[in-house]
């Protein structure tokens, strides 16, 4: 069974440019999470989807970040415009249902903003 | 809100010895405590979890203990092997409600010396 797929794996952009990350969760997983992980820190939740509904986006910087999960399957996270402080690893995870179900993580996208 | 503190930040042990990583949490309503292992260039992977209705859980060389009164939980790895080298994260969450999410510790880099 395929795991969580993310692309691209690495992205280098200049500040003020837009960037998008894509995630395909494990088949059948209703819950999808986007996390940001800074170097030497644990992941921080950006947004959580239950099917196609964003049920927790309280930590998503909405002035520059947006996300969508059309049809309740794969998801895209966008940053526009990117800032230097956005450099981090962006992780996507999915779970079958409740938060206390195991979250399965993708390999992440390492973003470098120059 | 919940706050999770993890110690030590780096742990170096001789191969074959045991390793212990400790976490404390602040929210007495938290009831789910997973441990994740993150290898370089990969997303976190669940290795063991415990719920607040039990005090200890074991899976081969890995065990987790929970002290609800003191609000701390620990990861124990026995007979450490080189492949145990990684960053380990603890996390905690409240019961499922509209604002729940996993709160992560800062991570412990475990180094297994040959």
PDB file of C-alpha atoms in Angstrom, chain B:
ATOM      1  CA  UNK B   1      -3.386  25.720  26.002  1.00  0.00           C
ATOM      2  CA  UNK B   2      -1.341  22.539  26.119  1.00  0.00           C
ATOM      3  CA  UNK B   3       2.426  22.732  26.384  1.00  0.00           C
ATOM      4  CA  UNK B   4       4.727  19.729  26.008  1.00  0.00           C
ATOM      5  CA  UNK B   5       8.318  19.820  27.199  1.00  0.00           C
ATOM      6  CA  UNK B   6      10.793  17.129  26.192  1.00  0.00           C
ATOM      7  CA  UNK B   7      14.183  16.229  27.672  1.00  0.00           C
ATOM      8  CA  UNK B   8      16.968  15.765  26.893  1.00  0.00           C
ATOM      9  CA  UNK B   9      17.441  17.498  23.564  1.00  0.00           C
ATOM     10  CA  UNK B  10      20.326  15.158  22.738  1.00  0.00           C
ATOM     11  CA  UNK B  11      21.030  11.719  24.157  1.00  0.00           C
ATOM     12  CA  UNK B  12      24.089   9.630  23.383  1.00  0.00           C
ATOM     13  CA  UNK B  13      24.204   6.020  24.566  1.00  0.00           C
ATOM     14  CA  UNK B  14      26.414   3.032  23.940  1.00  0.00           C
ATOM     15  CA  UNK B  15      24.995   0.364  21.674  1.00  0.00           C
ATOM     16  CA  UNK B  16      23.237  -2.224  23.790  1.00  0.00           C
ATOM     17  CA  UNK B  17      22.461   0.183  26.625  1.00  0.00           C
ATOM     18  CA  UNK B  18      19.044   1.622  27.410  1.00  0.00           C
ATOM     19  CA  UNK B  19      17.761   5.076  26.495  1.00  0.00           C
ATOM     20  CA  UNK B  20      15.068   7.055  28.307  1.00  0.00           C
ATOM     21  CA  UNK B  21      13.374  10.200  26.998  1.00  0.00           C
ATOM     22  CA  UNK B  22      10.998  12.168  29.195  1.00  0.00           C
ATOM     23  CA  UNK B  23       8.118  14.521  28.452  1.00  0.00           C
ATOM     24  CA  UNK B  24       5.857  16.621  30.615  1.00  0.00           C
ATOM     25  CA  UNK B  25       2.519  18.115  29.644  1.00  0.00           C
ATOM     26  CA  UNK B  26       0.436  20.887  31.139  1.00  0.00           C
ATOM     27  CA  UNK B  27      -3.180  20.116  30.199  1.00  0.00           C
ATOM     28  CA  UNK B  28      -4.706  17.609  32.607  1.00  0.00           C
ATOM     29  CA  UNK B  29      -7.426  16.905  30.022  1.00  0.00           C
ATOM     30  CA  UNK B  30      -4.902  15.407  27.584  1.00  0.00           C
ATOM     31  CA  UNK B  31      -5.545  11.709  27.151  1.00  0.00           C
ATOM     32  CA  UNK B  32      -3.510  10.544  24.160  1.00  0.00           C
ATOM     33  CA  UNK B  33       0.287  10.420  24.060  1.00  0.00           C
ATOM     34  CA  UNK B  34       2.062   9.156  20.935  1.00  0.00           C
ATOM     35  CA  UNK B  35       5.786   8.858  20.296  1.00  0.00           C
ATOM     36  CA  UNK B  36       7.194   9.412  16.829  1.00  0.00           C
ATOM     37  CA  UNK B  37      10.581   8.585  15.330  1.00  0.00           C
ATOM     38  CA  UNK B  38      11.945  10.795  12.561  1.00  0.00           C
ATOM     39  CA  UNK B  39      14.913   9.740  10.485  1.00  0.00           C
ATOM     40  CA  UNK B  40      16.850  12.176   8.368  1.00  0.00           C
ATOM     41  CA  UNK B  41      14.912  13.289   5.304  1.00  0.00           C
ATOM     42  CA  UNK B  42      11.763  11.446   6.313  1.00  0.00           C
ATOM     43  CA  UNK B  43       8.493  12.285   7.977  1.00  0.00           C
ATOM     44  CA  UNK B  44       7.774  11.231  11.564  1.00  0.00           C
ATOM     45  CA  UNK B  45       6.643   7.639  12.087  1.00  0.00           C
ATOM     46  CA  UNK B  46       4.556   6.459  15.028  1.00  0.00           C
ATOM     47  CA  UNK B  47       6.441   3.917  17.131  1.00  0.00           C
ATOM     48  CA  UNK B  48       4.181   3.587  20.156  1.00  0.00           C
ATOM     49  CA  UNK B  49       1.316   5.412  21.842  1.00  0.00           C
ATOM     50  CA  UNK B  50      -0.510   5.302  25.136  1.00  0.00           C
ATOM     51  CA  UNK B  51      -3.886   6.465  26.328  1.00  0.00           C
ATOM     52  CA  UNK B  52      -4.620   7.824  29.766  1.00  0.00           C
ATOM     53  CA  UNK B  53      -6.490   4.765  30.917  1.00  0.00           C
ATOM     54  CA  UNK B  54      -3.262   2.727  31.117  1.00  0.00           C
ATOM     55  CA  UNK B  55       0.026   3.346  32.886  1.00  0.00           C
ATOM     56  CA  UNK B  56       2.428   1.370  30.726  1.00  0.00           C
ATOM     57  CA  UNK B  57       2.612  -0.144  27.281  1.00  0.00           C
ATOM     58  CA  UNK B  58       5.346  -2.277  25.766  1.00  0.00           C
ATOM     59  CA  UNK B  59       6.227  -3.358  22.259  1.00  0.00           C
ATOM     60  CA  UNK B  60       9.373  -5.488  22.014  1.00  0.00           C
ATOM     61  CA  UNK B  61      12.309  -3.202  22.930  1.00  0.00           C
ATOM     62  CA  UNK B  62      10.150  -0.088  23.278  1.00  0.00           C
ATOM     63  CA  UNK B  63       7.990   0.872  26.240  1.00  0.00           C
ATOM     64  CA  UNK B  64       6.109   3.966  27.309  1.00  0.00           C
ATOM     65  CA  UNK B  65       5.058   4.856  30.846  1.00  0.00           C
ATOM     66  CA  UNK B  66       2.502   7.455  31.875  1.00  0.00           C
ATOM     67  CA  UNK B  67       2.100   9.191  35.224  1.00  0.00           C
ATOM     68  CA  UNK B  68      -1.157  11.153  35.028  1.00  0.00           C
ATOM     69  CA  UNK B  69      -0.786  12.645  38.487  1.00  0.00           C
ATOM     70  CA  UNK B  70       2.604  14.120  37.708  1.00  0.00           C
ATOM     71  CA  UNK B  71       1.638  14.773  34.083  1.00  0.00           C
ATOM     72  CA  UNK B  72       4.662  13.145  32.570  1.00  0.00           C
ATOM     73  CA  UNK B  73       5.339  10.230  30.247  1.00  0.00           C
ATOM     74  CA  UNK B  74       8.532   8.534  29.154  1.00  0.00           C
ATOM     75  CA  UNK B  75       9.884   6.465  26.291  1.00  0.00           C
ATOM     76  CA  UNK B  76      12.189   3.582  27.135  1.00  0.00           C
ATOM     77  CA  UNK B  77      14.308   1.833  24.525  1.00  0.00           C
ATOM     78  CA  UNK B  78      16.239  -1.225  25.681  1.00  0.00           C
ATOM     79  CA  UNK B  79      19.158  -3.000  23.968  1.00  0.00           C
ATOM     80  CA  UNK B  80      19.698  -0.037  21.667  1.00  0.00           C
ATOM     81  CA  UNK B  81      20.875  -0.685  18.124  1.00  0.00           C
ATOM     82  CA  UNK B  82      22.455   1.601  15.502  1.00  0.00           C
ATOM     83  CA  UNK B  83      19.128   1.829  13.645  1.00  0.00           C
ATOM     84  CA  UNK B  84      17.585   3.452  16.717  1.00  0.00           C
ATOM     85  CA  UNK B  85      19.580   6.596  15.942  1.00  0.00           C
ATOM     86  CA  UNK B  86      17.021   9.258  14.993  1.00  0.00           C
ATOM     87  CA  UNK B  87      15.057  12.187  16.415  1.00  0.00           C
ATOM     88  CA  UNK B  88      12.223  11.162  18.721  1.00  0.00           C
ATOM     89  CA  UNK B  89       9.182  13.336  19.378  1.00  0.00           C
ATOM     90  CA  UNK B  90       6.554  13.036  22.060  1.00  0.00           C
ATOM     91  CA  UNK B  91       3.119  14.588  21.668  1.00  0.00           C
ATOM     92  CA  UNK B  92      -0.112  15.016  23.581  1.00  0.00           C
ATOM     93  CA  UNK B  93      -3.713  15.737  22.711  1.00  0.00           C
ATOM     94  CA  UNK B  94      -7.051  16.317  24.397  1.00  0.00           C
ATOM     95  CA  UNK B  95     -10.123  14.288  23.629  1.00  0.00           C
ATOM     96  CA  UNK B  96     -11.617  14.956  20.246  1.00  0.00           C
ATOM     97  CA  UNK B  97     -13.443  18.272  20.156  1.00  0.00           C
ATOM     98  CA  UNK B  98     -13.526  21.210  17.810  1.00  0.00           C
ATOM     99  CA  UNK B  99     -10.159  22.580  18.911  1.00  0.00           C
ATOM    100  CA  UNK B 100      -8.113  19.488  19.571  1.00  0.00           C
ATOM    101  CA  UNK B 101      -4.736  18.904  17.980  1.00  0.00           C
ATOM    102  CA  UNK B 102      -1.493  17.110  18.700  1.00  0.00           C
ATOM    103  CA  UNK B 103       0.941  19.304  20.621  1.00  0.00           C
ATOM    104  CA  UNK B 104       4.508  18.187  19.995  1.00  0.00           C
ATOM    105  CA  UNK B 105       7.661  18.286  22.061  1.00  0.00           C
ATOM    106  CA  UNK B 106      10.823  19.783  20.600  1.00  0.00           C
ATOM    107  CA  UNK B 107      12.428  16.420  19.943  1.00  0.00           C
ATOM    108  CA  UNK B 108      15.347  14.375  21.248  1.00  0.00           C
ATOM    109  CA  UNK B 109      18.236  13.454  19.006  1.00  0.00           C
ATOM    110  CA  UNK B 110      19.267   9.928  19.985  1.00  0.00           C
ATOM    111  CA  UNK B 111      22.782   8.880  19.044  1.00  0.00           C
ATOM    112  CA  UNK B 112      23.792   5.241  19.393  1.00  0.00           C
ATOM    113  CA  UNK B 113      27.552   4.866  19.726  1.00  0.00           C
ATOM    114  CA  UNK B 114      29.038   1.634  18.323  1.00  0.00           C
TER     115      UNK B 114
END
